[in-house]
PDB file of C-alpha atoms in Angstrom:
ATOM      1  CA  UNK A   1      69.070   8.567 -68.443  1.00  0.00           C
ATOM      2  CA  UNK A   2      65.823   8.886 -66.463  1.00  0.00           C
ATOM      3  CA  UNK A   3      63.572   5.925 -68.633  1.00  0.00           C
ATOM      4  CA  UNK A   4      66.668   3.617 -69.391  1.00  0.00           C
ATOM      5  CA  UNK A   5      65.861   3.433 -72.903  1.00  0.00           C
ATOM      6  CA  UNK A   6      68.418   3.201 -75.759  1.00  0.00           C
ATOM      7  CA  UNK A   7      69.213   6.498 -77.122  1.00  0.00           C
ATOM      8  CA  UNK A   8      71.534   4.556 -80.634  1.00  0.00           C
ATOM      9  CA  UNK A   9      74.989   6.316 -81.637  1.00  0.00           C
ATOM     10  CA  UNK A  10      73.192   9.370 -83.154  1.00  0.00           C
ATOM     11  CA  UNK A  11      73.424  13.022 -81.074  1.00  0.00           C
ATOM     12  CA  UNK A  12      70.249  13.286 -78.942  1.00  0.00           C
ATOM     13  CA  UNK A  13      69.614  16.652 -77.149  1.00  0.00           C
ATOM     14  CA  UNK A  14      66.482  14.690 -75.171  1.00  0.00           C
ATOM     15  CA  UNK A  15      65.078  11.601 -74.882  1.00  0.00           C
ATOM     16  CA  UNK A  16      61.762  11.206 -77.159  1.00  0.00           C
ATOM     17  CA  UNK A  17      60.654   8.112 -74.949  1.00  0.00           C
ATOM     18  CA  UNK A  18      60.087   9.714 -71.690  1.00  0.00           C
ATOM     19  CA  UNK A  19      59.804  13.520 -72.693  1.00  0.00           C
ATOM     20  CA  UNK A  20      56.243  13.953 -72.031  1.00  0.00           C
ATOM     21  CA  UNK A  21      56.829  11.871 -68.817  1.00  0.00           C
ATOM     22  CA  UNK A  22      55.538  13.730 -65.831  1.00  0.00           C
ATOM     23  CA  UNK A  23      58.304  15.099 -63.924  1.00  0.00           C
ATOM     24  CA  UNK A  24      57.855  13.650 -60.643  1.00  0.00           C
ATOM     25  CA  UNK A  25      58.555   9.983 -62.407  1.00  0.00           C
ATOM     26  CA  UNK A  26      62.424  10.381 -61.604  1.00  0.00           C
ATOM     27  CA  UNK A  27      63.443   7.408 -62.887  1.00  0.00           C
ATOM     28  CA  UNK A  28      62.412   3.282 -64.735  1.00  0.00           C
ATOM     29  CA  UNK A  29      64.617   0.461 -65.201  1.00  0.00           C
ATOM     30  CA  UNK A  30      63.293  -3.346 -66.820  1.00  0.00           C
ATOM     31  CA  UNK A  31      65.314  -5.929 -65.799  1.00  0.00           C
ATOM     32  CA  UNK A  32      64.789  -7.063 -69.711  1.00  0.00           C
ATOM     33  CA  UNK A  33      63.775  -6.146 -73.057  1.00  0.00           C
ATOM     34  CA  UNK A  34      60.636  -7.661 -74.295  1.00  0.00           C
ATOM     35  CA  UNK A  35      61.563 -10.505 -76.589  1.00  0.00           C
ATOM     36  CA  UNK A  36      61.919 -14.516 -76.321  1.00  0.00           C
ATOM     37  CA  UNK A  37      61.720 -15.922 -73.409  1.00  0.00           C
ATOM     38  CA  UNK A  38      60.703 -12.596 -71.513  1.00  0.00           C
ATOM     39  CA  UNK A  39      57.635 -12.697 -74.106  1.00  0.00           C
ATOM     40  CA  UNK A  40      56.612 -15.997 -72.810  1.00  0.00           C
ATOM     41  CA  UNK A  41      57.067 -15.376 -69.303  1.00  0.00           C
ATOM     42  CA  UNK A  42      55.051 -12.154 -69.061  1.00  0.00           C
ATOM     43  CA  UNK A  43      52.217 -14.041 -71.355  1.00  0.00           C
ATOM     44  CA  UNK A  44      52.221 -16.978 -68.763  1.00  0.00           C
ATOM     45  CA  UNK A  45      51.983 -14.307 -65.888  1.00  0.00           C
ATOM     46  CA  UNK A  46      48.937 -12.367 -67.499  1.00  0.00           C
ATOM     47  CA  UNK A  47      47.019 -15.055 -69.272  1.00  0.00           C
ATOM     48  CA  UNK A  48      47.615 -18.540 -68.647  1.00  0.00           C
ATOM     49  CA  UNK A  49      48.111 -18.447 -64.627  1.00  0.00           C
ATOM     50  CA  UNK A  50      51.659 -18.484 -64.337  1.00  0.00           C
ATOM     51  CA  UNK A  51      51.526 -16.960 -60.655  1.00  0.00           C
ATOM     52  CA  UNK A  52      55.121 -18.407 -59.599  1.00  0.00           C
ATOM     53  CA  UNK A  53      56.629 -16.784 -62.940  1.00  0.00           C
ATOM     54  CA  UNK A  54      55.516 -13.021 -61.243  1.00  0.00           C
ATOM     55  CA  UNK A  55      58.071 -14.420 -58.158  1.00  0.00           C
ATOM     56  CA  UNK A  56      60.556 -15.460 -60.330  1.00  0.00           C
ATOM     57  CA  UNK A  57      60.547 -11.826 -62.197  1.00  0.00           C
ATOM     58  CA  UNK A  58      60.435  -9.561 -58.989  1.00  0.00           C
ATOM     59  CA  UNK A  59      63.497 -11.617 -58.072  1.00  0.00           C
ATOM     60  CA  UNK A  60      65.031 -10.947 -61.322  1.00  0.00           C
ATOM     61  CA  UNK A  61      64.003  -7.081 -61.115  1.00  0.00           C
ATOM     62  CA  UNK A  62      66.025  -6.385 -58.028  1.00  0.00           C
ATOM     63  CA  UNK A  63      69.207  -8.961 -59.301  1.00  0.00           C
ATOM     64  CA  UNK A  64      69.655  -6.527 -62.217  1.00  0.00           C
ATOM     65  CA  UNK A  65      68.567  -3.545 -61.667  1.00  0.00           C
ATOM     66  CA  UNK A  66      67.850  -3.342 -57.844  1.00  0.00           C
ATOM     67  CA  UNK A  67      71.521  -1.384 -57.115  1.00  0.00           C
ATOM     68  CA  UNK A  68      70.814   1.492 -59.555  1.00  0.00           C
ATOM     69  CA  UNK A  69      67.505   2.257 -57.491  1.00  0.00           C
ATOM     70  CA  UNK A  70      69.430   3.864 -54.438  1.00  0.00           C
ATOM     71  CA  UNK A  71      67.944   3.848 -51.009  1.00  0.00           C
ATOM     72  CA  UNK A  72      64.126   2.233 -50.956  1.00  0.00           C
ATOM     73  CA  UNK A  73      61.625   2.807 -48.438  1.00  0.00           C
ATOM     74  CA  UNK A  74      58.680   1.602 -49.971  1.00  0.00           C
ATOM     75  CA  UNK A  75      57.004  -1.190 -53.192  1.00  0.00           C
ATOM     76  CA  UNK A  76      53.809  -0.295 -54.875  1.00  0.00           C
ATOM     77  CA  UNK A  77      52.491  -2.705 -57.031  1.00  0.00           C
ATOM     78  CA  UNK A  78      50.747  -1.218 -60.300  1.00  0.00           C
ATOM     79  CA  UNK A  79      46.764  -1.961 -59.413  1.00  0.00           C
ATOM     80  CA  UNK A  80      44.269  -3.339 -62.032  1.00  0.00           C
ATOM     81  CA  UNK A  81      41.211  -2.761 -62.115  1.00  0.00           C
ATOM     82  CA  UNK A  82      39.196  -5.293 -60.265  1.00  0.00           C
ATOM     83  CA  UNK A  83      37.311  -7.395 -63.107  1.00  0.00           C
ATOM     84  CA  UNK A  84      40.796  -8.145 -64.585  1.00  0.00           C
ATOM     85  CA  UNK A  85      42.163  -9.088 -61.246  1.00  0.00           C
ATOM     86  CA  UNK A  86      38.764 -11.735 -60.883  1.00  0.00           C
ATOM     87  CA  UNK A  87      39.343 -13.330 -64.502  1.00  0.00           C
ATOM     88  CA  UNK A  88      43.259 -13.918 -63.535  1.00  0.00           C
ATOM     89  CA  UNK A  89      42.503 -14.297 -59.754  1.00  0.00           C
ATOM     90  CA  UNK A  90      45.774 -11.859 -59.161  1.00  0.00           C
ATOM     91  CA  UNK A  91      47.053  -8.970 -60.138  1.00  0.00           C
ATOM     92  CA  UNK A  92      50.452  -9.631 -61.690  1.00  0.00           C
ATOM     93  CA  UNK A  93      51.609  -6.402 -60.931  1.00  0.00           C
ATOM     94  CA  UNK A  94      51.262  -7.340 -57.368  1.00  0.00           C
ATOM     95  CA  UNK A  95      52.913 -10.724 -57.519  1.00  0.00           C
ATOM     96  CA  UNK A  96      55.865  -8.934 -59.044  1.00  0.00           C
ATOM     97  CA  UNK A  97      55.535  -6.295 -56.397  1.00  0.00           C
ATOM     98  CA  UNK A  98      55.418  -8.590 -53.531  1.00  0.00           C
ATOM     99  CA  UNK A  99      58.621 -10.348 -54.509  1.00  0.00           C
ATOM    100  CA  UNK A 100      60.586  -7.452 -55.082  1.00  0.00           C
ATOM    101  CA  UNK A 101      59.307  -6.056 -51.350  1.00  0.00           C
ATOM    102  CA  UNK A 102      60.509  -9.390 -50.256  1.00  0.00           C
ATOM    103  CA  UNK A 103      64.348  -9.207 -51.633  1.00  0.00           C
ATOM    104  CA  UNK A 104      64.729  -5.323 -50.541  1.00  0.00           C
ATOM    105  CA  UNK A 105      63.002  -6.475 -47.238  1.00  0.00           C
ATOM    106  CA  UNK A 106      60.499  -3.094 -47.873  1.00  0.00           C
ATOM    107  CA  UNK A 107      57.482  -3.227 -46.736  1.00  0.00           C
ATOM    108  CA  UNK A 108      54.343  -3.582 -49.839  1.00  0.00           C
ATOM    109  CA  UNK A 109      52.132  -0.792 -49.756  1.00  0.00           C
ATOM    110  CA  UNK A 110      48.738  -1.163 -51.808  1.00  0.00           C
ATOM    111  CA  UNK A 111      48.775   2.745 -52.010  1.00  0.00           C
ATOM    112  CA  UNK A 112      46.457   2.823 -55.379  1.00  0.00           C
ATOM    113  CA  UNK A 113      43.529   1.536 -56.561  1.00  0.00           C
ATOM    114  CA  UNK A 114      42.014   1.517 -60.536  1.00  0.00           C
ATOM    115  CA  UNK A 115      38.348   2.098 -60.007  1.00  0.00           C
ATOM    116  CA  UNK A 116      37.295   1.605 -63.368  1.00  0.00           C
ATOM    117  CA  UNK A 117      38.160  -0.512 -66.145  1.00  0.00           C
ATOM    118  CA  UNK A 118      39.971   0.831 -68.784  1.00  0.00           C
ATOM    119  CA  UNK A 119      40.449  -0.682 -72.471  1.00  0.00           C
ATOM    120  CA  UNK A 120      43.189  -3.245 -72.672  1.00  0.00           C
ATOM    121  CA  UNK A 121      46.561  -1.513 -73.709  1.00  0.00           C
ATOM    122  CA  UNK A 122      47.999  -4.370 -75.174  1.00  0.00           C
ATOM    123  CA  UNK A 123      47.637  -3.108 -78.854  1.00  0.00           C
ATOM    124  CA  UNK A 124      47.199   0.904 -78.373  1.00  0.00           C
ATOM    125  CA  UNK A 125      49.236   3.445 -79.565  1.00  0.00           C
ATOM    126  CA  UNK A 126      51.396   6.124 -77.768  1.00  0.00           C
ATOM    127  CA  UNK A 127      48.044   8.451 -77.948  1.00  0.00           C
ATOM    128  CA  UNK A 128      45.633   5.638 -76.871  1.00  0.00           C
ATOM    129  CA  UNK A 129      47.556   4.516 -74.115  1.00  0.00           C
ATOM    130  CA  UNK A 130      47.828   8.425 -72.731  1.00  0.00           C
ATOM    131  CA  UNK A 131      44.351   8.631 -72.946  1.00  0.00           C
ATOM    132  CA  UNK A 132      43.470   5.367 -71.354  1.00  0.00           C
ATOM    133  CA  UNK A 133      45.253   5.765 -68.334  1.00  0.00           C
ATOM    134  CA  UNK A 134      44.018   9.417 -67.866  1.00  0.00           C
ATOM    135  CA  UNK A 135      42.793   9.709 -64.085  1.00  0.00           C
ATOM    136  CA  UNK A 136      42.695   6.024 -64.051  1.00  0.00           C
ATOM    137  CA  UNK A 137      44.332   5.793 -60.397  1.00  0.00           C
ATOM    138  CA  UNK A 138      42.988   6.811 -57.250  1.00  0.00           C
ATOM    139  CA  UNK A 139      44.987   7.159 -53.985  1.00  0.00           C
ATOM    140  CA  UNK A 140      43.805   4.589 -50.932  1.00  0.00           C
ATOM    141  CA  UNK A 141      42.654   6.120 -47.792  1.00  0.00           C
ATOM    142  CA  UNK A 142      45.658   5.940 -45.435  1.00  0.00           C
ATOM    143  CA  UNK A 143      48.575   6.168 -48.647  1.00  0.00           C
ATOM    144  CA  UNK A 144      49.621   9.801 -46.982  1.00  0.00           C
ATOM    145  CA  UNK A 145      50.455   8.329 -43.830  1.00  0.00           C
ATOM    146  CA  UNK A 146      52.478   5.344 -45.039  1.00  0.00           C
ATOM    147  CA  UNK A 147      54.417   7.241 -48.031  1.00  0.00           C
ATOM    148  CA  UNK A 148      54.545  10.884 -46.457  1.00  0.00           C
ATOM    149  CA  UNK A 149      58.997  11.518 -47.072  1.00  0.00           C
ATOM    150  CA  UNK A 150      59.251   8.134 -48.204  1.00  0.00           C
ATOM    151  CA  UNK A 151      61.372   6.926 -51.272  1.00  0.00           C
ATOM    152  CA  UNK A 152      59.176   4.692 -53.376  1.00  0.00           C
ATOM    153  CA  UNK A 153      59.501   2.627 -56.135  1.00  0.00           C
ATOM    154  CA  UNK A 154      56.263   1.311 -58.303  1.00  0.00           C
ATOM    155  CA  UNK A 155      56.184  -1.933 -59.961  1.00  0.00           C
ATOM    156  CA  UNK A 156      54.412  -3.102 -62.948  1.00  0.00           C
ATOM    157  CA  UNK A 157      55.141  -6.321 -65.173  1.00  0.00           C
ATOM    158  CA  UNK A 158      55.932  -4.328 -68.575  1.00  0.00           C
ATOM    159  CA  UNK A 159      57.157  -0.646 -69.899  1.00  0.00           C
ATOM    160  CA  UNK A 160      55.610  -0.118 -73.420  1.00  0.00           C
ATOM    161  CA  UNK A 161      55.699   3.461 -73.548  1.00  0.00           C
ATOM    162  CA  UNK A 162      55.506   4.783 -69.736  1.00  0.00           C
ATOM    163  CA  UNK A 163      51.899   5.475 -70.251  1.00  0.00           C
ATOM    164  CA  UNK A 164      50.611   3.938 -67.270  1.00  0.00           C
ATOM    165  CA  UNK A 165      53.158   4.511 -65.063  1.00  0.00           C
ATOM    166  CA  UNK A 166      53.282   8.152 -65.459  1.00  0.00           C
ATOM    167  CA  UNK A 167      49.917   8.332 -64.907  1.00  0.00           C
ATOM    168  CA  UNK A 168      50.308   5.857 -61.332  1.00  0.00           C
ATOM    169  CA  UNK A 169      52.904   8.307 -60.397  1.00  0.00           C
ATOM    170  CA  UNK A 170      51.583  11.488 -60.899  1.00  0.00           C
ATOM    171  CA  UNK A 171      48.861  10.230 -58.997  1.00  0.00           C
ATOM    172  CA  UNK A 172      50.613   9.024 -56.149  1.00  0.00           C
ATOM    173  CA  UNK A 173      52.701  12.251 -55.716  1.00  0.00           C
ATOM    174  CA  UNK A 174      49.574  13.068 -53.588  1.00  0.00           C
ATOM    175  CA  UNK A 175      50.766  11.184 -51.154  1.00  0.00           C
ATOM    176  CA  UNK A 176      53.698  13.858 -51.256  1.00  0.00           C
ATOM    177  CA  UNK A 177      56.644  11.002 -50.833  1.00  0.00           C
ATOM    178  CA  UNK A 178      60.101  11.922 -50.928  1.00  0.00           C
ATOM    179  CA  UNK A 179      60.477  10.577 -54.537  1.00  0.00           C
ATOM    180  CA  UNK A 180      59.178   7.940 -57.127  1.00  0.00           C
ATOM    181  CA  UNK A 181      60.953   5.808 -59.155  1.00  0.00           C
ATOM    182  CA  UNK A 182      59.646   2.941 -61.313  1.00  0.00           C
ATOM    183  CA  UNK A 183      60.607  -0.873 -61.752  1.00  0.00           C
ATOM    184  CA  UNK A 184      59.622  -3.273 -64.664  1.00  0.00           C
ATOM    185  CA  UNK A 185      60.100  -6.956 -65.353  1.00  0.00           C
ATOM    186  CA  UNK A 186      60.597  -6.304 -69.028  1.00  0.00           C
ATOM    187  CA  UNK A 187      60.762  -3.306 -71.444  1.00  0.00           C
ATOM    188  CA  UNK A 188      59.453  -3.169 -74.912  1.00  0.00           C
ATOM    189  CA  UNK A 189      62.118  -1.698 -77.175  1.00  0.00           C
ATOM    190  CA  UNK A 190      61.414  -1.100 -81.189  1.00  0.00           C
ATOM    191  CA  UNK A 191      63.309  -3.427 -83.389  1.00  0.00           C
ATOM    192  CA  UNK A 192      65.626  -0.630 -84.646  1.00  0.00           C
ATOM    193  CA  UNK A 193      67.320   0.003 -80.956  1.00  0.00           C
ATOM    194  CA  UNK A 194      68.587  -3.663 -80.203  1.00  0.00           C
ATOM    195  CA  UNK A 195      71.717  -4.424 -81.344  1.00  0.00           C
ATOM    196  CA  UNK A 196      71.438  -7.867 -82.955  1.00  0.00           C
ATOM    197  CA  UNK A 197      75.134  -8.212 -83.357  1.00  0.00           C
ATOM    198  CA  UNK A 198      76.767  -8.544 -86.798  1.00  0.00           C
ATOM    199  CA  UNK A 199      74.531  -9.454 -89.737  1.00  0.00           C
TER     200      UNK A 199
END
């Protein structure tokens, strides 16, 4: 399935989650579903300076979910926009991003920027997140050069509801690369898909 999410035991002609996806976002895998200790470590990374943590995840990324990718040519890191990135003093996106360039020995390519500041997505809905993101990303000067044919994968540190990386990809499909795939340390999945075992 192209988002990786849970479809349950119930006949599904299409997936809800990634319906409205854009079509030239082939493909996301999380190497984990948001819940204790992947909670923690994603808070750590975002808020409490955590950098090593955003290592320790892009590792983790490519351990469990780097052989379903296929054939990589390229990592680009989900941007934020710059007064988030001063406040943190990274972009945990890009820490992720790096380390997972690292273990498929790809080269990181800053292809994107975020020139303004959208509202915090932590707490938006489905709808609010859409609009958020809406022309949010901007391709960098030379990304048509380095991602012309090229297979990429983007990297952010969570998948809520595909908002934001839709909108990243459709974006960089400017670039015209060969295709674009998607990467997340962690996945948020409603209560009702995980199996919690017997009750």
């Amino acid at each position: 399935m192209r988002c990786g999410f849970p479809l349950g035991t119930g006949p599904a002609p299409e997936c809800l989650e990634c319906r409205e996806w854009p079509g030239v976002l082939e493909r996301t895998r999380a190497a984990a579903v948001l819940e204790s200790p992947a909670t923690e470590l994603v808070h750590g990374l975002k808020y409490h300076g955590w950098r090593r943590t955003g290592e320790y995840m892009g590792a983790e990324i490519v351990r469990r979910v780097g052989q379903r990718l296929g054939p990589i040519d390229a990592v680009v890191p989900i941007p934020t926009s710059l007064s988030r990135q001063r406040r943190r003093g990274y972009n945990q996106a890009e820490v992720i991003a790096r380390s997972v360039a690292a273990a498929l020995a790809r080269p990181l390519v800053s292809a994107l920027t975020r020139p303004r500041a959208d509202r915090s997505q932590t707490t938006a809905g489905p709808t609010e997140r859409l609009a958020n993101v809406k022309g949010a990303f901007r391709l960098e000067g030379d990304a048509h050069r380095r991602l012309e044919g090229r297979r990429v994968v983007l990297v952010d540190d969570v998948i809520t509801t595909g908002a934001t990386l839709g909108a990243a990809a459709q974006t960089l499909a400017d670039a015209d690369p060969a295709s674009i795939l998607a990467v997340a340390f962690a996945r948020r999945v409603p209560m009702a898909h995980i199996d919690t075992g017997p009750g």
